[in-house]
Coordinates of C-alpha atoms in Angstrom, one line a residue:
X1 CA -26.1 8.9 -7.6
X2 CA -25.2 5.5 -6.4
X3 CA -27.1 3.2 -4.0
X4 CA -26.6 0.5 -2.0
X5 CA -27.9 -1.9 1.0
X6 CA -24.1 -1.6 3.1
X7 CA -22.0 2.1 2.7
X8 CA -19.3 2.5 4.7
X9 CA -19.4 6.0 6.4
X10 CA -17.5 7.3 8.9
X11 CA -20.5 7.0 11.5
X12 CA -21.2 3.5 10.3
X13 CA -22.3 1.1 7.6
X14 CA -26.0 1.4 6.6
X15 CA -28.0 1.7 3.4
X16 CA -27.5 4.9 2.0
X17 CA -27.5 6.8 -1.5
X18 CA -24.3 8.6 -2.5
X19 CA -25.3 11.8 -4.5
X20 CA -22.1 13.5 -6.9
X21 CA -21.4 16.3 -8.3
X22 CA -17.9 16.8 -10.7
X23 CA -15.9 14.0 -8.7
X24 CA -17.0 15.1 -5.2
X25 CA -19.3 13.6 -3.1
X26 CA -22.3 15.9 -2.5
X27 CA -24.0 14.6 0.3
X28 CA -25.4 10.8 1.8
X29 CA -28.7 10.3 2.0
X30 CA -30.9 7.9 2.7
X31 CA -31.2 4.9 0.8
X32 CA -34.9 5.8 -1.3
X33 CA -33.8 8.9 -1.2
X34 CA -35.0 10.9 -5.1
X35 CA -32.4 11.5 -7.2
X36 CA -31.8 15.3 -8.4
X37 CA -33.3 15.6 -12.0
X38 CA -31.1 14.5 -14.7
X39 CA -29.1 12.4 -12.7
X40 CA -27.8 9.3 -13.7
X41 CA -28.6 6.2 -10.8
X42 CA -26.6 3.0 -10.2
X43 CA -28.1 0.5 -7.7
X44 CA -25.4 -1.6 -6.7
X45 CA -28.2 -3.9 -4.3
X46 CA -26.7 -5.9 -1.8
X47 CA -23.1 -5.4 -2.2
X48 CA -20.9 -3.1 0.2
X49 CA -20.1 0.1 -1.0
X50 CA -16.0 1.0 0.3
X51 CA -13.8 4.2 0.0
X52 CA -12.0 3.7 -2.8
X53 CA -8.9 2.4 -0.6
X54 CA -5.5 4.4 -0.4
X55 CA -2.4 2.2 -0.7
X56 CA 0.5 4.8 0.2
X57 CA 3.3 1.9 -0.1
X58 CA 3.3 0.7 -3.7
X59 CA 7.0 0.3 -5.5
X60 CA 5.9 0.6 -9.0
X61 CA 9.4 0.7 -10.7
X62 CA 9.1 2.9 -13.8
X63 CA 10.9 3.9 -15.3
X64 CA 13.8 2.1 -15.5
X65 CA 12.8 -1.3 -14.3
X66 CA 9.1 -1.1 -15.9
X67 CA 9.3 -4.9 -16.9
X68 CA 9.5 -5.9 -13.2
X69 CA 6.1 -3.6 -12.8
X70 CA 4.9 0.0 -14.6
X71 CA 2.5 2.3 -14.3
X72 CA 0.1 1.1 -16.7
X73 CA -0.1 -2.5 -15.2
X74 CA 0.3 -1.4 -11.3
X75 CA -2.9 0.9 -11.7
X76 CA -4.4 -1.4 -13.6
X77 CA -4.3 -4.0 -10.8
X78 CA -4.7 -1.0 -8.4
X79 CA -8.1 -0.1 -9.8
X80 CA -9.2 -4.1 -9.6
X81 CA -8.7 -4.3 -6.0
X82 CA -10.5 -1.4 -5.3
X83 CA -7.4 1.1 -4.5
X84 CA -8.0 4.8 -6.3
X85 CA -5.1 6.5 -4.8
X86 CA -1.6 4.8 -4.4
X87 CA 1.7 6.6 -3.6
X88 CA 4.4 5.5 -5.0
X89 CA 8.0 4.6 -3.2
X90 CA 10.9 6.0 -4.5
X91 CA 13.3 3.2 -5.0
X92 CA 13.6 0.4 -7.6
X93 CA 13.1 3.1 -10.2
X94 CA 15.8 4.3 -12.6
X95 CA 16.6 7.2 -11.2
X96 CA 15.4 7.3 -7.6
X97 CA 13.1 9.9 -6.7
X98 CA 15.9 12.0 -4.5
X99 CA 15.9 15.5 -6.5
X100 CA 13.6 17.3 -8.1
X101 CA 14.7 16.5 -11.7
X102 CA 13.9 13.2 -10.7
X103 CA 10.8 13.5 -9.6
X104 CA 10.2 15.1 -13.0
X105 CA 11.5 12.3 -14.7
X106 CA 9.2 9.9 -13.0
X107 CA 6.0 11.9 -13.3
X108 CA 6.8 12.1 -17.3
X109 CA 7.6 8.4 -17.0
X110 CA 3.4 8.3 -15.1
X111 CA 2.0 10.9 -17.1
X112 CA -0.8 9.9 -19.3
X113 CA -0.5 6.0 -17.9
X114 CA -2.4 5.5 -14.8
X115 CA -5.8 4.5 -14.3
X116 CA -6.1 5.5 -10.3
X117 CA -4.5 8.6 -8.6
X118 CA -1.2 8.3 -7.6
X119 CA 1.4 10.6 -6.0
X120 CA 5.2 10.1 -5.1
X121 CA 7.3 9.7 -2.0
X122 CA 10.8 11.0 -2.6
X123 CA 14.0 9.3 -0.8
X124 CA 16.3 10.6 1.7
X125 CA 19.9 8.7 1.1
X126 CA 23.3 9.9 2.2
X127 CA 23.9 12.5 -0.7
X128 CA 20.8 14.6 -1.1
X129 CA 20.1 15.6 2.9
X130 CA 21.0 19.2 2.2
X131 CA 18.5 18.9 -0.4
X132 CA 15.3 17.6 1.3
X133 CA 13.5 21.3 1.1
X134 CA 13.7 21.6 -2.5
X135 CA 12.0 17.7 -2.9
X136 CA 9.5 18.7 -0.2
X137 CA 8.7 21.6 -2.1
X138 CA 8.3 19.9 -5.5
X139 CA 5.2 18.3 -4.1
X140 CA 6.5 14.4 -2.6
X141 CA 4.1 13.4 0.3
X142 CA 7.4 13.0 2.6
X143 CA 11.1 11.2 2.3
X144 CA 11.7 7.7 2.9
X145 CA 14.8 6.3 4.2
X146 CA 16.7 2.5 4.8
X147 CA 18.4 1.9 8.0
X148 CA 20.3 -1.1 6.5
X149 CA 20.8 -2.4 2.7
X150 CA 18.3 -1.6 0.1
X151 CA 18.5 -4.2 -2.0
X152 CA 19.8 -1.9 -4.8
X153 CA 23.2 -0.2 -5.0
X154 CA 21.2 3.4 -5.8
X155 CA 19.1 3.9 -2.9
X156 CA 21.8 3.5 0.4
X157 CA 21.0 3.7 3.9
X158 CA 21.5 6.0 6.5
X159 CA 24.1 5.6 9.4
X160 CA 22.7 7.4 13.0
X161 CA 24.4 10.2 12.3
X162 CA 23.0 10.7 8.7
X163 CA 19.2 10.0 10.2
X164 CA 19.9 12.5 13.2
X165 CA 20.6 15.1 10.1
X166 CA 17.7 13.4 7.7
X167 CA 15.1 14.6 10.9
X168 CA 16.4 17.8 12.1
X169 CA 16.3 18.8 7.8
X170 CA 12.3 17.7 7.8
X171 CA 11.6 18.7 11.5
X172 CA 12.9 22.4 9.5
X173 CA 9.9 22.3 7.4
X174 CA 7.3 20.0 8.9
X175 CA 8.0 17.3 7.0
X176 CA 7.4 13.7 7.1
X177 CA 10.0 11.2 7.4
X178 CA 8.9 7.1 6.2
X179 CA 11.2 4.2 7.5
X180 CA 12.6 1.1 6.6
X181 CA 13.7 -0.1 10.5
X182 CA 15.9 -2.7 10.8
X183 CA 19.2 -2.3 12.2
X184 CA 22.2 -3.3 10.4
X185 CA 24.3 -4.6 13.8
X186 CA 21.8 -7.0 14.3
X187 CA 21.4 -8.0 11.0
X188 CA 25.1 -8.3 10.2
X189 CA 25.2 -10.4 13.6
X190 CA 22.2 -13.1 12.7
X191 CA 23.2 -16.1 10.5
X192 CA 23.3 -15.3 6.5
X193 CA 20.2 -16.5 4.5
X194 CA 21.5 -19.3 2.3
X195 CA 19.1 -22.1 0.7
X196 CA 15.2 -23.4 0.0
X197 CA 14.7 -23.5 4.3
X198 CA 12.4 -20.5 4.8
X199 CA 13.5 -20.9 8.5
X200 CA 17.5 -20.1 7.5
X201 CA 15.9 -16.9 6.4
X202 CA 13.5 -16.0 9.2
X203 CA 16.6 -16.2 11.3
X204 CA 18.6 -13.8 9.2
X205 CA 16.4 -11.2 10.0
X206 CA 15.1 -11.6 13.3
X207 CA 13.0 -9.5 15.3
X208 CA 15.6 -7.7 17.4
X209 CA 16.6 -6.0 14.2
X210 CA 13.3 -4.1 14.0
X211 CA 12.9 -3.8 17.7
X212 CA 16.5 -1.9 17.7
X213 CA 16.1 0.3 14.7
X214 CA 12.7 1.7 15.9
X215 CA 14.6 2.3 19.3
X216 CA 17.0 4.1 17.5
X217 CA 14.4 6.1 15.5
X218 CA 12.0 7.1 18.1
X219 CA 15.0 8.0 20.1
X220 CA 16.2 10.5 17.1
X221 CA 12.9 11.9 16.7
X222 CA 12.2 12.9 20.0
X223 CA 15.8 14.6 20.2
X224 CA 14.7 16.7 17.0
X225 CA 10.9 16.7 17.0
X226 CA 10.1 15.4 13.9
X227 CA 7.3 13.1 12.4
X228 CA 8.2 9.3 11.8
X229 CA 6.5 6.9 10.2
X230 CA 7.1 2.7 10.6
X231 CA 6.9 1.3 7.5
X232 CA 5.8 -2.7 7.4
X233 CA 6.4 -3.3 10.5
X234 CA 6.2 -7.2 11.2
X235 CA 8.1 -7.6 14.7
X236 CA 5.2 -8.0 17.3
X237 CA 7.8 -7.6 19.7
X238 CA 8.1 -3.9 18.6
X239 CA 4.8 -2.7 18.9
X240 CA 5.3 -1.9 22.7
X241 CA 8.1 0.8 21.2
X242 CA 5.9 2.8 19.3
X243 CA 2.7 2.8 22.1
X244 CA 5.4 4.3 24.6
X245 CA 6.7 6.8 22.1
X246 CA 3.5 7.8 21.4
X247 CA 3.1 8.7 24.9
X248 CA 6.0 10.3 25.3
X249 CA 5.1 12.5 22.6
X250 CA 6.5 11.3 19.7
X251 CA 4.6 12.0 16.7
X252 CA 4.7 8.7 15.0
X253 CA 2.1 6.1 13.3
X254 CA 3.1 2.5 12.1
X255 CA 1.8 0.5 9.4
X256 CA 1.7 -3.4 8.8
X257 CA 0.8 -5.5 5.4
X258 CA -1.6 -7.9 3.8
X259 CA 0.9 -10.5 4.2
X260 CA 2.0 -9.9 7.5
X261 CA -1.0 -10.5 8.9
X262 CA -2.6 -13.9 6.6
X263 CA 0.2 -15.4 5.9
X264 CA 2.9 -17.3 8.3
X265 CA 6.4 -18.6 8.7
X266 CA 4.9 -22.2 9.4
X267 CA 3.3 -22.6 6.2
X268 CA 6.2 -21.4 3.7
X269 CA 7.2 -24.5 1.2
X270 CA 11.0 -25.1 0.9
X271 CA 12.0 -23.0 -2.0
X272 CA 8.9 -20.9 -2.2
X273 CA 10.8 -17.2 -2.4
X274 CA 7.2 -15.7 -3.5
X275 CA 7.0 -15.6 0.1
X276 CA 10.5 -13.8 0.7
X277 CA 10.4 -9.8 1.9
X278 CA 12.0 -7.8 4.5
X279 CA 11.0 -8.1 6.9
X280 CA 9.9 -11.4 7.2
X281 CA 6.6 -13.1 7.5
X282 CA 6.6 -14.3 10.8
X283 CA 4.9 -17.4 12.7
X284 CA 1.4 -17.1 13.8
X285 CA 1.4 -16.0 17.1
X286 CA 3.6 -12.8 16.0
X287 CA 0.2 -12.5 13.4
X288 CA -1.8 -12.9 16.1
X289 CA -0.1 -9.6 17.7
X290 CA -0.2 -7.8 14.7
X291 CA -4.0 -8.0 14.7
X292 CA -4.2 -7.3 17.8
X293 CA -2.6 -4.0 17.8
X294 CA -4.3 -3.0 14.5
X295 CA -7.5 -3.7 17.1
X296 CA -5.8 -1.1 19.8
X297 CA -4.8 1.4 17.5
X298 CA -1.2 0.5 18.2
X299 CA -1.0 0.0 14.4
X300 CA -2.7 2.7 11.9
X301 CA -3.1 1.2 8.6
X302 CA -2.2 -1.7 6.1
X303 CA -0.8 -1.5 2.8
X304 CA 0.7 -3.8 0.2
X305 CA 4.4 -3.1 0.1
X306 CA 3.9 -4.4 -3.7
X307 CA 7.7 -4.7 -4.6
X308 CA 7.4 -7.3 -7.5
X309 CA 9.6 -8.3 -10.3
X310 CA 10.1 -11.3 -12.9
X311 CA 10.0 -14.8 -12.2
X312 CA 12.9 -15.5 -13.3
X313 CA 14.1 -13.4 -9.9
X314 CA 12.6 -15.6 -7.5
X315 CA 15.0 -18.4 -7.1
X316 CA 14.1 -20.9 -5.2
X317 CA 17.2 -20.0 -2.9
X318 CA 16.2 -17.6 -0.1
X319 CA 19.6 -16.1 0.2
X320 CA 19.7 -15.3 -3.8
X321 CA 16.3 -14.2 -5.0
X322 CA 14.8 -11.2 -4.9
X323 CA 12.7 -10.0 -1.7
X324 CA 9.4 -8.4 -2.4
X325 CA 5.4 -9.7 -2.3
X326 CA 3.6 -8.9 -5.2
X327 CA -0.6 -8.6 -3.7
X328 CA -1.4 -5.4 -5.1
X329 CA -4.4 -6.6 -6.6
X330 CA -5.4 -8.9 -3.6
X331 CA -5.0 -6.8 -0.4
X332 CA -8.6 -6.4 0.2
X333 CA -9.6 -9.6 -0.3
X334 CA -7.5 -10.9 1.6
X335 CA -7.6 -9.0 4.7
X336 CA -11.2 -8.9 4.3
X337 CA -10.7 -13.2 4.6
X338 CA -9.1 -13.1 7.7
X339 CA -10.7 -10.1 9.6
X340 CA -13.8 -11.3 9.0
X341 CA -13.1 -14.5 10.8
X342 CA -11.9 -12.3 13.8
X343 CA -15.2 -10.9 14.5
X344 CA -14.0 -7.2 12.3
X345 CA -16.5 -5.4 10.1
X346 CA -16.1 -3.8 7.0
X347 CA -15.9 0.0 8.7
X348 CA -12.4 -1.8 10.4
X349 CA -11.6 -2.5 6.7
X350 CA -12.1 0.9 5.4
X351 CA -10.1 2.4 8.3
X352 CA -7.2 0.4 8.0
X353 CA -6.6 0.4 4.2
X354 CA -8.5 3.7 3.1
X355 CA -9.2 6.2 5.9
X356 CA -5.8 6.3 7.9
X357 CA -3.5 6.1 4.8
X358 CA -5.0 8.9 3.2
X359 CA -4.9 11.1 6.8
X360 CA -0.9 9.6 7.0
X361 CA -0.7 11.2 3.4
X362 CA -2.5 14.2 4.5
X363 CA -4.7 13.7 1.5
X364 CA -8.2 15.4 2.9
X365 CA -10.4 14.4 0.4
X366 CA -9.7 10.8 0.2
X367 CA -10.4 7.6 2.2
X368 CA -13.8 8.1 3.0
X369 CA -17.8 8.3 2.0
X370 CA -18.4 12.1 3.1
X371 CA -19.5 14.8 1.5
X372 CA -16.9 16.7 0.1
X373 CA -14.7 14.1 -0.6
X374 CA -13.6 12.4 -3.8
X375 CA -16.1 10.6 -5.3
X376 CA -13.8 7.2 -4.8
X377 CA -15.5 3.8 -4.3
X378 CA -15.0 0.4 -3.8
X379 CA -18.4 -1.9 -5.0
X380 CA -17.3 -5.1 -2.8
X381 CA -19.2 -8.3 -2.6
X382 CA -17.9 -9.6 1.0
X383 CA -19.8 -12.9 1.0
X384 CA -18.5 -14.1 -2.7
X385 CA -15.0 -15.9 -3.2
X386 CA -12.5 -16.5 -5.6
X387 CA -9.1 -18.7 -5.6
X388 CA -6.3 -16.5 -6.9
X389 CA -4.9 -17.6 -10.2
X390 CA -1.7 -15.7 -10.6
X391 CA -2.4 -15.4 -14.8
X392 CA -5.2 -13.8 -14.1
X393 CA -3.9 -10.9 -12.4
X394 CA -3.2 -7.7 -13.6
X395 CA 0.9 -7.5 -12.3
X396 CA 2.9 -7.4 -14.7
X397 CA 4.2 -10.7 -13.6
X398 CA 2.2 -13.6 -12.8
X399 CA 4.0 -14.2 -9.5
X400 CA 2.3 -13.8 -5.9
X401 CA 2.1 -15.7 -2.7
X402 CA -1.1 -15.5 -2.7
X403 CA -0.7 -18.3 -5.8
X404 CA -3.9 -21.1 -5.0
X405 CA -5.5 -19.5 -1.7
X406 CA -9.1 -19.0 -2.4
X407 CA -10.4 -15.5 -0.8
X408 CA -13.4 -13.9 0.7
X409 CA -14.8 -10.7 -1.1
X410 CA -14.7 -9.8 -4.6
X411 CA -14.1 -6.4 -5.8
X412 CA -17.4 -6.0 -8.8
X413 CA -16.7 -2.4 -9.7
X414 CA -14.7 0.6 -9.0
X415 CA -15.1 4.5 -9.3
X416 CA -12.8 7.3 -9.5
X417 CA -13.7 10.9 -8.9
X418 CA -17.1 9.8 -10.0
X419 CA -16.7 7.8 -12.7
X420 CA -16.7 3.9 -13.2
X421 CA -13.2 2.5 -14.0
X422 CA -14.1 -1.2 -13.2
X423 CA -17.0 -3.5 -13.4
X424 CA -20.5 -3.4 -14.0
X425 CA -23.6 -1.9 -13.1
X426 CA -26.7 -3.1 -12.4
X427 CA -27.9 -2.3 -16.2
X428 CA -25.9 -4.7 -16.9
X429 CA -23.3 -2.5 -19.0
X430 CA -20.1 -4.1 -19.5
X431 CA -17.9 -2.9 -21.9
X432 CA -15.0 -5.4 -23.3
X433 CA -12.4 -3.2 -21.6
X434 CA -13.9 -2.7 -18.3
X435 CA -15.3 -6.6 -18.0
X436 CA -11.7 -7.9 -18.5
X437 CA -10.5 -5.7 -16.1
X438 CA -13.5 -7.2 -13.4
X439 CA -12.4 -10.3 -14.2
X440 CA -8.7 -9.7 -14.4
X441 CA -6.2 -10.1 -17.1
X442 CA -3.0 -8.7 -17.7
X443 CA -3.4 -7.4 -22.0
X444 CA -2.8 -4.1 -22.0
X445 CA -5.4 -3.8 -24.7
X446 CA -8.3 -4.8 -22.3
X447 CA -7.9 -2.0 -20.5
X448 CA -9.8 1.0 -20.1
X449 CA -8.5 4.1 -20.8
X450 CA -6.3 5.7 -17.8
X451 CA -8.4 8.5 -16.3
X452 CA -6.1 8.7 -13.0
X453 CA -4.5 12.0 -12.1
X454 CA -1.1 12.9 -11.2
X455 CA -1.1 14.7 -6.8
X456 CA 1.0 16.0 -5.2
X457 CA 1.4 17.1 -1.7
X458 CA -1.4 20.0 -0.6

């Protein structure tokens, strides 16, 4: 049984006991309430007790590129920024996950490595879209597609025709169909990213590229009634789209990122490509937007979009270096920072990053303090702070653009299924393994042993 002063439940925060029973939440009671004999107890005081958040956009690269990030080192970070379940994209990786086979390949390449649950999108590209069904059945939580350049030569995008067949093949079998909007014409027609001036950039991938692409998918998705889902979207200017679509039937949710909504254009340093993804961090009012609609309902959820890689790729030249923000570890904290200082609670928190990506996932026993759920918890400490030290992270590599900020809320212990896979309790236990991975660290010997589990699509 765990207690605490603050649990997040779906009817509110309040101080509460959490009874479990083999990795499932039994029932919440109240705070004092006695424990059934034999049970173990873990007061956790004053701190906030979380769902264990669900990150359902994590690019964890293994195999193939494992020394930009891997399994081991992902979860790892995963489990110290209170995230339990992550789903994993399917590009980056050598191979993609667009067939079966592959997807066996990466879940040998996961097997036995991770340290929180994680599960697997597969990837709908211009050769396999005859071949969705036999991915979908494999157990993937849905098919993600680009509407413009990858990044990487493996994973192309699909042309309108190609995404009309991509959603009349998932419509088929209820399937669920994950996008990368932005539209080539308007891309190909902005100026080419060249140089340190963040604002070169910004312009190469302006906000009419978003706005057009989700047009173009809503449009598609009405015509063959399929479910769509907005991945990262940063264009404010888009948001408008998805509310009408939405009431014009569409069955479509949108998500947005960490960085998307604390950082902005204004403040990126000449040079600084830690700050470089597509689609852009954009200026403040855009993030003003963004929180706005997360507010509405407009927006469902926020996830990382962790896409790192080595330093070595991040060239200070934003037309060269590698796009991708590496905050894994740090989404929490820091959209804890700046919704607190918009008036949001914690229960806002929980929604956004653990309760609506596990429902977009369809994963029914995740995302929140119930009974009958997984026994998945985040022990939080809103009113503490830290000031992010990238070598103390658990990323593979020590780069972030999160590199000096100092953050509200500090994650002092996390529990899978029931059992404590960070931190400390209130005993004062702390074993070498679990301290350094509380206090953060990249070793691969000061971890603890990986106790995550390997889902699929129910």
């Amino acid at each position: 049984m765990l207690r605490a002063d603050r649990v997040v439940t779906p009817d509110g925060v309040r101080p509460a006991a959490v009874a479990v029973a083999g990795g499932r939440i039994t029932a919440v009671l109240p705070r004092d309430a006695p424990a059934p004999p034999g049970a173990r107890v873990v007061d956790h005081g004053t701190a906030a007790l979380l769902p264990g958040l669900v990150d359902t956009h994590v690019h964890i690269n293994d195999p193939g590129r494992a020394h930009w990030e891997g399994f081991p080192s992902a979860t790892r970070a995963a489990a110290a920024g209170g995230i339990t379940t992550l789903l994993d994209m399917p590009l980056n990786s050598l191979p993609p996950t667009t067939s079966p086979d592959r997807l066996a390949t990466k879940r040998a390449a996961a097997r036995g490595r991770v340290h929180v649950d994680v599960g697997f999108w597969g990837g709908a590209v211009p050769d396999n879209l005859d071949r969705l069904r036999p991915l979908h059945d494999a157990g993937v939580f849905g098919f993600k597609c680009f509407l413009s350049p990858s990044g990487v030569d493996e994973f192309p995008p699909l042309d309108a025709e190609r995404l009309g067949r991509a959603l009349a093949g998932v419509a088929a079998f209820d399937g669920l169909l994950i996008v990368h909007a932005e539209d080539p014409t308007q891309l190909s027609a902005a100026p080419a990213p060249t140089g340190p001036h963040y604002a070169d950039f910004l312009a190469s991938r302006p906000p009419a590229a978003e706005h057009a692409a989700i047009a173009g998918l809503l449009e598609l998705a009405a015509r063959h009634g399929a479910r769509v889902h907005v991945l990262h979207l940063s264009a404010a200017s888009a948001l408008s789209l998805i509310a009408e679509g939405r009431a014009a039937g569409v069955v479509v949710t949108a998500e947005t990122c960490p960085h998307f909504l604390t950082l902005t254009a204004e403040e990126v340093p000449d040079g600084a490509t830690e700050f470089k993804c597509c689609p852009p961090i954009r200026e403040a009012a855009n993030r003003d937007a963004l929180w706005a609609a997360l507010a509405d309902g407009t927006l469902d959820c926020v996830v990382s979009d962790h896409s790192p890689c080595t330093a070595d790729l991040k060239v200070p030249d934003f037309g060269r270096a590698w796009g991708g923000i590496a905050s894994l570890q740090l989404g929490l904290s820091a959209v804890w920072t700046a919704a607190a200082e918009r008036g949001h609670g914690l229960a806002d928190v929980a929604r956004w990053m653990a309760t609506a990506p596990a429902r977009l996932a369809g994963l029914h026993h995740k995302g929140a303090i119930a009974p009958g759920h997984d026994a998945d918890l985040a022990v939080f400490d809103p009113e503490a702070t830290f000031t992010v030290d990238p070598a103390t992270l658990h990323h593979r590599n020590p780069v972030t653009a999160y590199a000096g900020r100092t953050l509200r809320g500090v994650v002092r212990a996390t529990w899978l299924r029931g059992t404590r896979i960070v931190g400390e309790d209130t005993e004062g236990e702390d074993t070498e393994a679990e301290g350094a991975a509380a206090r953060g660290g990249n070793a691969e010997d000061a971890a603890p042993p990986p106790t995550g589990r390997l889902i699929e699509r129910t």
